[in-house]
Amino acid sequence: QITLRESGPTLVKPTQTLTLTCTFSGFSLTTSGVGVGWIRQPPGKALEWLALIYWDDDKRYSPSLKSRLTITKDASKNQVVLTMTNMDPVDTATYYCARTPYGLDRFDPWGQGTQVTVSS
Amino acid sequence: SSEVTQDPAVSVALGQTVRITCQGDSLRNYFASWYQQKPGQAPILVIYGQNNRPSGISDRFSGSTSRNTASLTITGAQAEDEADYYCSSRDSSGNHWVFGGGTKLTVL
């Protein structure tokens, strides 16, 4: 059974850096063809793709957020970490991680999500 | 702004068939995937690729693509199908992913 779980702070202040961790089980990021992505959803709004990392350390970022995002992996710990700098209230959202296979365009399964509020 | 667009809301009578669409130029080259999201829950994948359902997804759900439009069809809609549905695909560069704005499905 594949599971993913997001963790991180629930509240960050404007201008701070957000660090989120996706801890997964049931698959390995040392396996060829495996990737993990991050997607967020502001309250009452649509999903927004943020970033993705593959087993071979290929990294992809949303063009609109690229300057603020960094995605890394620790395959030995089954973790993927997303950092987002210069947080703003508009970044308030539920942040999800999900597994994605290379070359097959889908995100499945998803973690339960972690809610992040940006407020002073 | 999203590179794939969806109608904000669609309704269907119980037991009838409904089609939810997703439009974008990238869909000429890349398949869409479809996600169902119920209030307070994480999205779940319902359709991917040409017309593939993950294990456990009802065969009421099917997908298709024509030119720049991907469609999710629910045949014999049930009350439990009421949810928000999102399409996703690669963007025009092929190197990034985008989500549509979502379609709220109401089952009457």
XYZ file of N, CA, C and O in Angstrom, chain A residues 39 41 45-49 52 54 60-63 96 100 102-113, chain B residues 30-33 35 37 41-45 48-49 54 86 88 90-91 94-102:
216
model
N 1.499 19.897 -4.845
C 0.365 20.646 -5.386
C -0.269 21.377 -4.214
O -0.336 20.852 -3.105
N -3.607 24.108 -2.772
C -4.985 24.537 -3.019
C -5.373 25.601 -2.003
O -5.624 25.287 -0.831
N -10.406 27.447 -3.646
C -9.887 27.669 -4.993
C -9.369 26.368 -5.610
O -9.476 25.303 -5.038
N -8.802 26.519 -6.808
C -8.391 25.360 -7.585
C -7.025 24.834 -7.152
O -6.258 25.493 -6.453
N -6.726 23.649 -7.620
C -5.416 23.053 -7.415
C -4.370 23.782 -8.260
O -4.664 24.245 -9.364
N -3.170 23.856 -7.736
C -2.061 24.487 -8.445
C -0.821 23.617 -8.300
O -0.373 23.347 -7.187
N -0.255 23.173 -9.429
C 0.960 22.377 -9.391
C 2.152 23.258 -9.041
O 2.294 24.365 -9.578
N 8.109 19.117 -8.795
C 8.176 17.675 -8.933
C 9.638 17.256 -8.956
O 10.488 17.979 -9.496
N 12.139 13.667 -9.602
C 12.188 12.278 -10.019
C 13.331 11.527 -9.335
O 14.228 12.135 -8.730
N 11.497 19.725 -11.555
C 10.666 20.620 -12.356
C 9.940 21.584 -11.415
O 9.482 21.171 -10.338
N 9.808 22.821 -11.847
C 9.159 23.844 -11.010
C 8.112 24.602 -11.818
O 8.274 24.822 -13.022
N 7.066 25.036 -11.123
C 6.106 25.929 -11.741
C 6.830 27.187 -12.199
O 7.530 27.820 -11.407
N 6.693 27.569 -13.459
C 7.393 28.758 -13.941
C 7.084 30.013 -13.127
O 7.953 30.850 -12.918
N -0.348 19.601 -0.802
C -0.396 18.154 -0.976
C 0.876 17.661 -1.661
O 1.437 18.349 -2.517
N 4.103 10.395 -8.642
C 3.865 10.470 -10.072
C 4.914 9.639 -10.800
O 6.102 9.746 -10.521
N 7.239 8.643 -13.928
C 7.858 9.364 -15.025
C 7.209 9.009 -16.354
O 7.028 7.851 -16.670
N 6.846 10.016 -17.112
C 6.297 9.785 -18.437
C 4.832 9.405 -18.464
O 4.242 9.319 -19.540
N 4.263 9.172 -17.329
C 2.834 8.840 -17.253
C 2.172 9.936 -16.444
O 2.418 10.057 -15.252
N 1.368 10.714 -17.096
C 0.913 11.955 -16.489
C -0.235 11.732 -15.532
O -1.399 11.834 -15.911
N 0.110 11.457 -14.301
C -0.898 11.334 -13.272
C -0.265 11.520 -11.914
O 0.936 11.297 -11.741
N -1.062 11.932 -10.953
C -0.654 12.073 -9.571
C -1.532 11.110 -8.755
O -2.732 11.294 -8.652
N -0.890 10.080 -8.220
C -1.663 9.045 -7.544
C -0.760 8.132 -6.741
O 0.187 7.579 -7.300
N -1.017 7.966 -5.463
C -2.044 8.637 -4.677
C -1.547 9.972 -4.124
O -0.392 10.340 -4.344
N -2.436 10.637 -3.429
C -2.136 11.918 -2.786
C -2.063 11.722 -1.273
O -2.699 10.831 -0.718
N -1.294 12.593 -0.637
C -1.353 12.652 0.807
C -2.620 13.354 1.245
O -3.378 13.878 0.422
N -2.842 13.401 2.532
C -4.046 14.027 3.082
C -3.979 15.544 3.035
O -5.006 16.214 3.147
N -2.784 16.075 2.834
C -2.612 17.529 2.768
C -2.296 18.131 4.125
O -2.660 17.585 5.167
N -0.669 15.879 -25.150
C -0.561 15.172 -23.882
C -1.946 14.787 -23.371
O -2.906 15.527 -23.519
N -2.002 13.614 -22.747
C -3.254 13.179 -22.148
C -3.557 13.985 -20.885
O -2.660 14.460 -20.194
N -4.828 14.086 -20.594
C -5.259 14.665 -19.325
C -5.419 13.556 -18.296
O -5.624 12.388 -18.634
N -5.307 13.951 -17.051
C -5.729 13.085 -15.954
C -6.827 13.813 -15.214
O -6.900 15.046 -15.241
N -9.284 14.181 -11.612
C -9.293 13.993 -10.163
C -10.651 14.401 -9.606
O -11.217 15.421 -9.995
N -12.604 15.450 -6.138
C -12.343 15.956 -4.796
C -13.659 16.288 -4.100
O -14.419 17.119 -4.575
N -11.577 16.678 1.601
C -10.773 15.505 1.281
C -9.717 15.832 0.239
O -9.829 16.809 -0.501
N -8.692 14.991 0.204
C -7.676 15.114 -0.841
C -8.249 14.618 -2.165
O -9.156 13.780 -2.189
N -7.730 15.123 -3.269
C -8.172 14.617 -4.578
C -7.806 13.145 -4.750
O -6.819 12.658 -4.184
N -8.600 12.457 -5.548
C -8.257 11.095 -5.953
C -8.320 11.020 -7.464
O -9.154 11.654 -8.112
N -7.408 10.224 -8.010
C -7.340 10.028 -9.455
C -8.487 9.135 -9.899
O -8.702 8.068 -9.323
N -6.888 8.422 -16.185
C -5.602 8.894 -16.697
C -5.302 8.237 -18.036
O -5.919 7.227 -18.408
N -4.391 8.845 -18.770
C -4.012 8.291 -20.062
C -5.152 8.358 -21.062
O -6.035 9.203 -20.995
N -7.888 3.844 -12.349
C -7.149 3.150 -11.276
C -8.042 2.086 -10.648
O -9.270 2.139 -10.737
N -11.233 17.974 -11.307
C -10.139 18.740 -11.885
C -9.450 17.926 -12.971
O -9.188 16.733 -12.799
N -5.906 17.718 -15.336
C -4.509 18.122 -15.284
C -3.812 17.603 -16.527
O -4.166 16.543 -17.051
N 0.139 18.328 -18.984
C 1.357 19.116 -19.111
C 1.013 20.452 -19.764
O -0.001 20.585 -20.440
N 1.908 21.407 -19.573
C 1.707 22.673 -20.257
C 2.274 22.579 -21.673
O 2.752 21.521 -22.096
N 5.643 21.075 -22.209
C 5.794 19.660 -21.907
C 6.611 19.387 -20.664
O 6.791 18.230 -20.281
N 7.138 20.433 -20.034
C 8.036 20.239 -18.892
C 7.397 20.553 -17.552
O 8.044 20.358 -16.509
N 6.203 21.069 -17.570
C 5.511 21.434 -16.340
C 4.076 20.930 -16.411
O 3.596 20.551 -17.472
N 3.426 20.967 -15.266
C 2.046 20.493 -15.195
C 1.114 21.624 -14.806
O 1.527 22.591 -14.151
N -0.118 21.512 -15.242
C -1.126 22.510 -14.910
C -2.413 21.795 -14.531
O -2.652 20.654 -14.951
N -3.203 22.472 -13.729
C -4.539 21.996 -13.381
C -5.562 22.982 -13.924
O -5.308 24.196 -13.971
N -6.701 22.450 -14.300
C -7.801 23.314 -14.667
C -8.416 23.947 -13.430
O -8.076 23.594 -12.300
N -9.328 24.866 -13.651
C -9.947 25.572 -12.556
C -10.978 24.765 -11.780
O -11.487 25.231 -10.756
N -11.263 23.559 -12.270
C -12.204 22.690 -11.567
C -13.638 22.882 -12.018
O -14.046 23.981 -12.416
